[in-house]
PDB file of C-alpha atoms in Angstrom:
ATOM      1  CA  UNK A   1       5.021   0.504 -28.642  1.00 50.00           C
ATOM      2  CA  UNK A   2       2.411   0.718 -31.812  1.00 61.00           C
ATOM      3  CA  UNK A   3       2.011  -3.069 -31.394  1.00 75.00           C
ATOM      4  CA  UNK A   4      -0.560  -4.276 -28.971  1.00 83.00           C
ATOM      5  CA  UNK A   5       0.866  -7.920 -29.387  1.00 90.00           C
ATOM      6  CA  UNK A   6       4.233  -7.089 -28.049  1.00 93.00           C
ATOM      7  CA  UNK A   7       3.300  -5.010 -24.992  1.00 95.00           C
ATOM      8  CA  UNK A   8      -0.072  -7.621 -24.414  1.00 96.00           C
ATOM      9  CA  UNK A   9       2.763 -10.391 -24.191  1.00 96.00           C
ATOM     10  CA  UNK A  10       4.654  -8.384 -21.241  1.00 97.00           C
ATOM     11  CA  UNK A  11       1.620  -7.386 -19.891  1.00 97.00           C
ATOM     12  CA  UNK A  12       1.290 -11.466 -19.037  1.00 97.00           C
ATOM     13  CA  UNK A  13       5.039 -11.931 -18.096  1.00 98.00           C
ATOM     14  CA  UNK A  14       4.422  -8.635 -15.643  1.00 98.00           C
ATOM     15  CA  UNK A  15       1.313  -9.920 -14.170  1.00 98.00           C
ATOM     16  CA  UNK A  16       2.830 -13.891 -13.446  1.00 98.00           C
ATOM     17  CA  UNK A  17       5.883 -12.423 -12.038  1.00 98.00           C
ATOM     18  CA  UNK A  18       3.802 -10.608  -9.469  1.00 98.00           C
ATOM     19  CA  UNK A  19       1.445 -13.816  -9.241  1.00 98.00           C
ATOM     20  CA  UNK A  20       4.221 -15.762  -8.184  1.00 98.00           C
ATOM     21  CA  UNK A  21       4.927 -12.997  -5.105  1.00 98.00           C
ATOM     22  CA  UNK A  22       1.922 -13.755  -3.735  1.00 98.00           C
ATOM     23  CA  UNK A  23       0.366 -17.366  -4.721  1.00 97.00           C
ATOM     24  CA  UNK A  24       2.245 -18.686  -1.780  1.00 97.00           C
ATOM     25  CA  UNK A  25       1.459 -16.070   1.178  1.00 98.00           C
ATOM     26  CA  UNK A  26      -0.101 -17.536   3.969  1.00 97.00           C
ATOM     27  CA  UNK A  27      -3.741 -15.411   4.988  1.00 96.00           C
ATOM     28  CA  UNK A  28      -1.526 -13.522   7.940  1.00 97.00           C
ATOM     29  CA  UNK A  29       1.335 -12.198   4.872  1.00 98.00           C
ATOM     30  CA  UNK A  30      -1.798 -11.074   2.848  1.00 98.00           C
ATOM     31  CA  UNK A  31      -2.537  -8.811   5.751  1.00 97.00           C
ATOM     32  CA  UNK A  32       1.406  -6.747   5.272  1.00 97.00           C
ATOM     33  CA  UNK A  33       1.407  -3.408   5.482  1.00 97.00           C
ATOM     34  CA  UNK A  34       3.005  -1.840   2.127  1.00 96.00           C
ATOM     35  CA  UNK A  35       4.776   1.384   1.271  1.00 94.00           C
ATOM     36  CA  UNK A  36       1.272   2.829   0.536  1.00 92.00           C
ATOM     37  CA  UNK A  37      -0.089   4.505   3.665  1.00 91.00           C
ATOM     38  CA  UNK A  38      -3.057   2.081   4.923  1.00 93.00           C
ATOM     39  CA  UNK A  39      -2.516  -0.758   1.696  1.00 96.00           C
ATOM     40  CA  UNK A  40      -1.999  -4.217   2.796  1.00 97.00           C
ATOM     41  CA  UNK A  41      -0.518  -6.768   0.150  1.00 98.00           C
ATOM     42  CA  UNK A  42      -4.490  -7.849   0.062  1.00 97.00           C
ATOM     43  CA  UNK A  43      -5.792  -4.147  -1.127  1.00 97.00           C
ATOM     44  CA  UNK A  44      -2.552  -4.241  -4.107  1.00 97.00           C
ATOM     45  CA  UNK A  45      -4.075  -7.082  -5.480  1.00 98.00           C
ATOM     46  CA  UNK A  46      -7.712  -5.322  -4.833  1.00 96.00           C
ATOM     47  CA  UNK A  47      -6.602  -3.388  -6.546  1.00 95.00           C
ATOM     48  CA  UNK A  48      -4.854  -4.779  -9.274  1.00 97.00           C
ATOM     49  CA  UNK A  49      -8.293  -6.857  -9.651  1.00 96.00           C
ATOM     50  CA  UNK A  50     -10.522  -3.817  -9.462  1.00 94.00           C
ATOM     51  CA  UNK A  51      -8.748  -1.942 -12.211  1.00 94.00           C
ATOM     52  CA  UNK A  52      -8.557  -3.982 -14.618  1.00 96.00           C
ATOM     53  CA  UNK A  53     -12.355  -4.945 -14.841  1.00 94.00           C
ATOM     54  CA  UNK A  54     -12.597  -1.293 -15.538  1.00 93.00           C
ATOM     55  CA  UNK A  55     -10.490  -1.768 -18.310  1.00 95.00           C
ATOM     56  CA  UNK A  56     -12.466  -4.350 -19.336  1.00 96.00           C
ATOM     57  CA  UNK A  57     -15.451  -2.635 -19.057  1.00 95.00           C
ATOM     58  CA  UNK A  58     -13.934   0.305 -21.295  1.00 96.00           C
ATOM     59  CA  UNK A  59     -13.171  -2.137 -23.805  1.00 96.00           C
ATOM     60  CA  UNK A  60     -16.045  -3.964 -24.511  1.00 96.00           C
ATOM     61  CA  UNK A  61     -19.034  -1.467 -22.566  1.00 95.00           C
ATOM     62  CA  UNK A  62     -18.020   1.808 -23.393  1.00 92.00           C
ATOM     63  CA  UNK A  63     -21.357   3.005 -21.842  1.00 92.00           C
ATOM     64  CA  UNK A  64     -21.098   1.073 -18.840  1.00 92.00           C
ATOM     65  CA  UNK A  65     -18.023   2.821 -18.513  1.00 91.00           C
ATOM     66  CA  UNK A  66     -18.819   6.244 -18.506  1.00 91.00           C
ATOM     67  CA  UNK A  67     -21.269   4.754 -15.311  1.00 89.00           C
ATOM     68  CA  UNK A  68     -18.416   4.033 -13.632  1.00 86.00           C
ATOM     69  CA  UNK A  69     -16.650   6.714 -14.542  1.00 85.00           C
ATOM     70  CA  UNK A  70     -19.217   9.418 -13.241  1.00 87.00           C
ATOM     71  CA  UNK A  71     -18.877   7.741  -9.594  1.00 82.00           C
ATOM     72  CA  UNK A  72     -15.018   8.607 -10.189  1.00 78.00           C
ATOM     73  CA  UNK A  73     -15.646  11.785 -10.512  1.00 79.00           C
ATOM     74  CA  UNK A  74     -18.338  11.749  -7.224  1.00 79.00           C
ATOM     75  CA  UNK A  75     -15.455  10.675  -5.228  1.00 73.00           C
ATOM     76  CA  UNK A  76     -12.306  12.062  -6.797  1.00 68.00           C
ATOM     77  CA  UNK A  77     -10.122  11.627  -3.595  1.00 68.00           C
ATOM     78  CA  UNK A  78     -12.128   7.906  -2.384  1.00 74.00           C
ATOM     79  CA  UNK A  79     -12.528   6.370  -5.445  1.00 77.00           C
ATOM     80  CA  UNK A  80      -9.439   4.569  -6.227  1.00 82.00           C
ATOM     81  CA  UNK A  81      -9.284   2.979  -1.671  1.00 84.00           C
ATOM     82  CA  UNK A  82     -12.832   2.126  -2.410  1.00 83.00           C
ATOM     83  CA  UNK A  83     -12.254   0.025  -5.101  1.00 82.00           C
ATOM     84  CA  UNK A  84      -9.164  -2.383  -3.126  1.00 89.00           C
ATOM     85  CA  UNK A  85     -11.440  -2.315  -0.209  1.00 90.00           C
ATOM     86  CA  UNK A  86     -14.031  -4.124  -2.007  1.00 89.00           C
ATOM     87  CA  UNK A  87     -11.737  -6.516  -2.770  1.00 91.00           C
ATOM     88  CA  UNK A  88      -9.746  -6.900   0.364  1.00 93.00           C
ATOM     89  CA  UNK A  89     -13.069  -8.674   1.752  1.00 94.00           C
ATOM     90  CA  UNK A  90     -12.398 -11.341  -0.001  1.00 96.00           C
ATOM     91  CA  UNK A  91     -10.565 -14.300   1.500  1.00 97.00           C
ATOM     92  CA  UNK A  92      -6.578 -14.505  -0.266  1.00 97.00           C
ATOM     93  CA  UNK A  93      -7.561 -17.059  -2.479  1.00 97.00           C
ATOM     94  CA  UNK A  94     -10.711 -15.531  -3.667  1.00 97.00           C
ATOM     95  CA  UNK A  95      -9.232 -12.697  -4.754  1.00 97.00           C
ATOM     96  CA  UNK A  96      -6.378 -14.335  -5.908  1.00 98.00           C
ATOM     97  CA  UNK A  97      -8.904 -16.350  -8.704  1.00 98.00           C
ATOM     98  CA  UNK A  98     -10.742 -12.545  -9.341  1.00 97.00           C
ATOM     99  CA  UNK A  99      -7.661 -11.009 -10.101  1.00 98.00           C
ATOM    100  CA  UNK A 100      -6.141 -14.238 -12.944  1.00 98.00           C
ATOM    101  CA  UNK A 101      -9.809 -14.594 -14.151  1.00 98.00           C
ATOM    102  CA  UNK A 102     -10.342 -10.599 -14.608  1.00 97.00           C
ATOM    103  CA  UNK A 103      -6.755  -9.756 -16.010  1.00 97.00           C
ATOM    104  CA  UNK A 104      -6.987 -13.243 -18.672  1.00 97.00           C
ATOM    105  CA  UNK A 105     -10.209 -11.518 -19.610  1.00 98.00           C
ATOM    106  CA  UNK A 106      -8.809  -8.432 -19.826  1.00 98.00           C
ATOM    107  CA  UNK A 107      -6.042  -9.458 -22.335  1.00 97.00           C
ATOM    108  CA  UNK A 108      -8.216 -11.331 -24.288  1.00 97.00           C
ATOM    109  CA  UNK A 109     -10.382  -8.187 -25.130  1.00 97.00           C
ATOM    110  CA  UNK A 110      -7.622  -6.517 -25.707  1.00 97.00           C
ATOM    111  CA  UNK A 111      -6.072  -8.712 -28.155  1.00 96.00           C
ATOM    112  CA  UNK A 112      -9.445  -9.037 -30.031  1.00 96.00           C
ATOM    113  CA  UNK A 113      -9.390  -5.562 -30.015  1.00 95.00           C
ATOM    114  CA  UNK A 114      -9.936  -4.041 -34.211  1.00 93.00           C
ATOM    115  CA  UNK A 115      -6.724  -1.346 -35.004  1.00 90.00           C
ATOM    116  CA  UNK A 116      -7.286   1.665 -34.788  1.00 91.00           C
ATOM    117  CA  UNK A 117      -9.630   1.187 -31.558  1.00 94.00           C
ATOM    118  CA  UNK A 118      -9.964   3.528 -29.010  1.00 95.00           C
ATOM    119  CA  UNK A 119     -11.213   2.681 -25.598  1.00 96.00           C
ATOM    120  CA  UNK A 120     -12.660   5.773 -23.038  1.00 93.00           C
ATOM    121  CA  UNK A 121     -10.234   6.192 -19.774  1.00 89.00           C
ATOM    122  CA  UNK A 122      -9.856   8.479 -16.730  1.00 84.00           C
ATOM    123  CA  UNK A 123      -7.530  10.309 -18.558  1.00 77.00           C
ATOM    124  CA  UNK A 124      -7.461  10.190 -22.375  1.00 82.00           C
ATOM    125  CA  UNK A 125      -8.804   7.765 -24.456  1.00 90.00           C
ATOM    126  CA  UNK A 126      -6.281   4.978 -24.857  1.00 91.00           C
ATOM    127  CA  UNK A 127      -5.806   2.440 -27.850  1.00 94.00           C
ATOM    128  CA  UNK A 128      -4.985  -1.460 -26.966  1.00 95.00           C
ATOM    129  CA  UNK A 129      -1.396  -0.616 -27.330  1.00 94.00           C
ATOM    130  CA  UNK A 130      -2.103   2.056 -24.196  1.00 93.00           C
ATOM    131  CA  UNK A 131      -4.554   0.432 -22.369  1.00 94.00           C
ATOM    132  CA  UNK A 132      -2.163  -2.649 -22.443  1.00 96.00           C
ATOM    133  CA  UNK A 133       1.232  -0.347 -21.385  1.00 95.00           C
ATOM    134  CA  UNK A 134      -0.769   1.371 -18.684  1.00 94.00           C
ATOM    135  CA  UNK A 135      -1.666  -1.993 -17.272  1.00 96.00           C
ATOM    136  CA  UNK A 136       1.805  -3.092 -17.188  1.00 97.00           C
ATOM    137  CA  UNK A 137       2.840  -0.079 -15.551  1.00 96.00           C
ATOM    138  CA  UNK A 138       0.719  -0.678 -12.915  1.00 96.00           C
ATOM    139  CA  UNK A 139       1.242  -3.851 -12.552  1.00 97.00           C
ATOM    140  CA  UNK A 140       4.506  -3.162 -12.103  1.00 98.00           C
ATOM    141  CA  UNK A 141       4.702  -0.163  -9.571  1.00 97.00           C
ATOM    142  CA  UNK A 142       1.324  -2.275  -7.533  1.00 97.00           C
ATOM    143  CA  UNK A 143       3.694  -5.335  -7.717  1.00 98.00           C
ATOM    144  CA  UNK A 144       6.872  -2.830  -7.086  1.00 97.00           C
ATOM    145  CA  UNK A 145       5.031  -2.053  -3.075  1.00 97.00           C
ATOM    146  CA  UNK A 146       4.302  -6.112  -2.496  1.00 98.00           C
ATOM    147  CA  UNK A 147       8.148  -6.943  -2.963  1.00 97.00           C
ATOM    148  CA  UNK A 148       8.280  -3.875  -0.915  1.00 96.00           C
ATOM    149  CA  UNK A 149       6.409  -5.402   1.709  1.00 97.00           C
ATOM    150  CA  UNK A 150       8.011  -8.709   1.490  1.00 98.00           C
ATOM    151  CA  UNK A 151      11.798  -6.999   1.270  1.00 97.00           C
ATOM    152  CA  UNK A 152      11.404  -9.562  -1.880  1.00 96.00           C
ATOM    153  CA  UNK A 153      14.815  -8.136  -4.533  1.00 94.00           C
ATOM    154  CA  UNK A 154      13.373  -7.913  -8.307  1.00 94.00           C
ATOM    155  CA  UNK A 155      15.681  -7.468 -10.943  1.00 95.00           C
ATOM    156  CA  UNK A 156      14.958  -5.003 -13.376  1.00 97.00           C
ATOM    157  CA  UNK A 157      13.695  -6.180 -16.948  1.00 97.00           C
ATOM    158  CA  UNK A 158      13.590  -5.193 -20.547  1.00 96.00           C
ATOM    159  CA  UNK A 159       9.239  -4.393 -19.908  1.00 97.00           C
ATOM    160  CA  UNK A 160      10.461  -1.500 -17.835  1.00 98.00           C
ATOM    161  CA  UNK A 161      10.562  -0.129 -21.644  1.00 97.00           C
ATOM    162  CA  UNK A 162       6.625   0.157 -21.082  1.00 96.00           C
ATOM    163  CA  UNK A 163       6.710   2.144 -17.709  1.00 97.00           C
ATOM    164  CA  UNK A 164       9.502   4.375 -19.551  1.00 97.00           C
ATOM    165  CA  UNK A 165       7.435   5.089 -22.357  1.00 96.00           C
ATOM    166  CA  UNK A 166       4.094   6.081 -20.586  1.00 94.00           C
ATOM    167  CA  UNK A 167       5.779   8.337 -17.956  1.00 96.00           C
ATOM    168  CA  UNK A 168       7.528  10.511 -20.824  1.00 97.00           C
ATOM    169  CA  UNK A 169       4.319  10.494 -22.680  1.00 94.00           C
ATOM    170  CA  UNK A 170       1.854  11.590 -19.229  1.00 93.00           C
ATOM    171  CA  UNK A 171       4.690  14.444 -19.342  1.00 96.00           C
ATOM    172  CA  UNK A 172       2.186  17.209 -19.946  1.00 96.00           C
ATOM    173  CA  UNK A 173      -0.894  15.788 -18.081  1.00 92.00           C
ATOM    174  CA  UNK A 174       1.506  15.936 -15.255  1.00 94.00           C
ATOM    175  CA  UNK A 175       1.482  19.208 -15.246  1.00 96.00           C
ATOM    176  CA  UNK A 176      -1.898  19.859 -16.522  1.00 94.00           C
ATOM    177  CA  UNK A 177      -4.057  17.678 -14.001  1.00 91.00           C
ATOM    178  CA  UNK A 178      -1.896  19.916 -11.235  1.00 93.00           C
ATOM    179  CA  UNK A 179      -3.634  23.036 -13.241  1.00 95.00           C
ATOM    180  CA  UNK A 180      -0.131  24.595 -14.474  1.00 97.00           C
ATOM    181  CA  UNK A 181       1.010  24.911 -18.100  1.00 98.00           C
ATOM    182  CA  UNK A 182       3.095  22.333 -19.723  1.00 97.00           C
ATOM    183  CA  UNK A 183       6.342  23.429 -20.683  1.00 97.00           C
ATOM    184  CA  UNK A 184       6.365  24.549 -24.491  1.00 97.00           C
ATOM    185  CA  UNK A 185       9.974  23.060 -25.273  1.00 97.00           C
ATOM    186  CA  UNK A 186      10.744  19.472 -25.588  1.00 97.00           C
ATOM    187  CA  UNK A 187      12.827  17.378 -23.630  1.00 98.00           C
ATOM    188  CA  UNK A 188      15.760  15.035 -24.478  1.00 98.00           C
ATOM    189  CA  UNK A 189      15.349  11.478 -21.808  1.00 98.00           C
ATOM    190  CA  UNK A 190      18.197   9.194 -21.748  1.00 98.00           C
ATOM    191  CA  UNK A 191      17.956   6.563 -19.806  1.00 98.00           C
ATOM    192  CA  UNK A 192      20.007   3.248 -18.913  1.00 98.00           C
ATOM    193  CA  UNK A 193      18.223  -0.045 -19.427  1.00 97.00           C
ATOM    194  CA  UNK A 194      18.758  -2.707 -17.683  1.00 96.00           C
ATOM    195  CA  UNK A 195      20.758  -4.935 -19.886  1.00 94.00           C
ATOM    196  CA  UNK A 196      22.893  -1.939 -20.852  1.00 93.00           C
ATOM    197  CA  UNK A 197      21.153  -0.580 -23.860  1.00 96.00           C
ATOM    198  CA  UNK A 198      20.144   3.142 -24.286  1.00 97.00           C
ATOM    199  CA  UNK A 199      16.198   4.289 -24.223  1.00 98.00           C
ATOM    200  CA  UNK A 200      16.291   7.903 -25.434  1.00 98.00           C
ATOM    201  CA  UNK A 201      13.146  10.678 -25.977  1.00 98.00           C
ATOM    202  CA  UNK A 202      12.533  13.400 -27.913  1.00 97.00           C
ATOM    203  CA  UNK A 203      14.706  15.478 -29.804  1.00 97.00           C
ATOM    204  CA  UNK A 204      18.618  14.724 -29.408  1.00 97.00           C
ATOM    205  CA  UNK A 205      19.412  18.754 -29.422  1.00 97.00           C
ATOM    206  CA  UNK A 206      17.172  19.800 -26.497  1.00 98.00           C
ATOM    207  CA  UNK A 207      18.336  21.697 -23.545  1.00 97.00           C
ATOM    208  CA  UNK A 208      16.201  20.118 -20.789  1.00 98.00           C
ATOM    209  CA  UNK A 209      17.397  17.270 -21.071  1.00 98.00           C
ATOM    210  CA  UNK A 210      17.531  13.625 -18.318  1.00 98.00           C
ATOM    211  CA  UNK A 211      19.810  11.274 -17.767  1.00 98.00           C
ATOM    212  CA  UNK A 212      20.233   8.206 -15.295  1.00 98.00           C
ATOM    213  CA  UNK A 213      19.664   4.449 -15.084  1.00 98.00           C
ATOM    214  CA  UNK A 214      16.220   3.253 -16.246  1.00 98.00           C
ATOM    215  CA  UNK A 215      14.663   1.796 -12.835  1.00 98.00           C
ATOM    216  CA  UNK A 216      15.191   5.210 -11.100  1.00 98.00           C
ATOM    217  CA  UNK A 217      13.103   6.926 -13.947  1.00 98.00           C
ATOM    218  CA  UNK A 218      10.128   4.125 -13.866  1.00 98.00           C
ATOM    219  CA  UNK A 219      10.077   4.079  -9.499  1.00 97.00           C
ATOM    220  CA  UNK A 220       9.979   7.631  -9.831  1.00 97.00           C
ATOM    221  CA  UNK A 221       6.659   8.257 -12.416  1.00 97.00           C
ATOM    222  CA  UNK A 222       5.343   5.564 -10.477  1.00 96.00           C
ATOM    223  CA  UNK A 223       5.663   7.776  -7.298  1.00 95.00           C
ATOM    224  CA  UNK A 224       7.439   4.315  -5.978  1.00 95.00           C
ATOM    225  CA  UNK A 225      10.292   6.613  -5.294  1.00 95.00           C
ATOM    226  CA  UNK A 226      10.907  10.358  -3.981  1.00 94.00           C
ATOM    227  CA  UNK A 227      13.496  12.167  -6.182  1.00 95.00           C
ATOM    228  CA  UNK A 228      16.163  12.907  -4.459  1.00 95.00           C
ATOM    229  CA  UNK A 229      16.568   9.175  -3.857  1.00 95.00           C
ATOM    230  CA  UNK A 230      17.340   8.605  -7.699  1.00 97.00           C
ATOM    231  CA  UNK A 231      20.736   8.822  -9.257  1.00 98.00           C
ATOM    232  CA  UNK A 232      18.671  10.893 -12.275  1.00 98.00           C
ATOM    233  CA  UNK A 233      20.277  13.691 -13.492  1.00 98.00           C
ATOM    234  CA  UNK A 234      18.298  17.036 -14.647  1.00 98.00           C
ATOM    235  CA  UNK A 235      19.654  19.941 -16.893  1.00 98.00           C
ATOM    236  CA  UNK A 236      17.774  23.030 -16.897  1.00 98.00           C
ATOM    237  CA  UNK A 237      14.736  24.069 -14.416  1.00 98.00           C
ATOM    238  CA  UNK A 238      12.051  23.025 -16.749  1.00 98.00           C
ATOM    239  CA  UNK A 239      13.794  19.375 -16.451  1.00 98.00           C
ATOM    240  CA  UNK A 240      14.381  19.572 -12.777  1.00 98.00           C
ATOM    241  CA  UNK A 241      11.061  20.993 -11.632  1.00 97.00           C
ATOM    242  CA  UNK A 242       9.410  17.726 -14.250  1.00 98.00           C
ATOM    243  CA  UNK A 243      10.808  15.039 -12.013  1.00 97.00           C
ATOM    244  CA  UNK A 244       9.052  16.709  -8.606  1.00 96.00           C
ATOM    245  CA  UNK A 245       5.768  16.345 -10.605  1.00 96.00           C
ATOM    246  CA  UNK A 246       6.054  13.248 -12.883  1.00 96.00           C
ATOM    247  CA  UNK A 247       3.281  10.797 -12.811  1.00 94.00           C
ATOM    248  CA  UNK A 248       2.811   8.209 -15.274  1.00 92.00           C
ATOM    249  CA  UNK A 249      -0.789   7.153 -14.106  1.00 87.00           C
ATOM    250  CA  UNK A 250      -4.211   9.115 -15.111  1.00 80.00           C
ATOM    251  CA  UNK A 251      -5.941  10.228 -11.824  1.00 76.00           C
ATOM    252  CA  UNK A 252      -5.542  12.798  -9.114  1.00 72.00           C
ATOM    253  CA  UNK A 253      -2.095  13.153  -8.317  1.00 78.00           C
ATOM    254  CA  UNK A 254      -0.153  11.282  -5.635  1.00 71.00           C
ATOM    255  CA  UNK A 255       1.566  12.404  -2.728  1.00 71.00           C
ATOM    256  CA  UNK A 256       4.944  10.568  -3.726  1.00 73.00           C
ATOM    257  CA  UNK A 257       7.278   9.395  -1.146  1.00 78.00           C
ATOM    258  CA  UNK A 258       9.377  10.574   1.760  1.00 76.00           C
ATOM    259  CA  UNK A 259      12.922  11.548   0.977  1.00 75.00           C
ATOM    260  CA  UNK A 260      14.831   8.846   2.441  1.00 71.00           C
ATOM    261  CA  UNK A 261      11.881   6.191   2.502  1.00 69.00           C
ATOM    262  CA  UNK A 262      13.179   2.968   0.682  1.00 55.00           C
ATOM    263  CA  UNK A 263      11.296   2.126  -2.755  1.00 45.00           C
TER     264      UNK A 263
END
């Protein structure tokens, strides 16, 4: 995932797919609840717009982003909800317009980033490719919430490779954010992609192993499904434990989904 152009093109396609889910909705349907407690479809789009705006600030004004990050540190349990709530005060048309303009500005800024540049974030600093990957992951995950609310079925695509990659890369972060020590041993992850190919990560000889559908893994690391409701298999106690805490996103641990809750 080192080529920013590849993931940026996929980010644009992912954003367009979510845009198609909401662009024809009535104002009443924008107010439909989603699986995220207290969040409507409008909240989901507002969150994407807010996070894109924060990412643009990180790329173009590190000092300004630092001030925003201080606000997050001062209110770690509410700053995400507060950002979404602010966007919901707009009409659906205004909110959709804000998201479209913001994501295009971010796309342009990331495309112009110099090679080797790294930008601050709520977690570790990110390269342009990593920032775009994180935005794609969030766009896909919140798009899943919207699709679930609308009872729409989205066909998984090869773009999930980016979500899986950041989920694997964030393994140790899931432990550290909970005050735990990450396992010292590497894991082997083998995922069946939607096109039938295998996505593999980690040494083939690793004793701690996770196998299963890439879609299930991506739903799990974005906390859109409970571990028990996936077809993922874990060999080894460390691998099994990780699947109960995995998260691909920066910030405090999420509550996840209850077992039996439809993803």
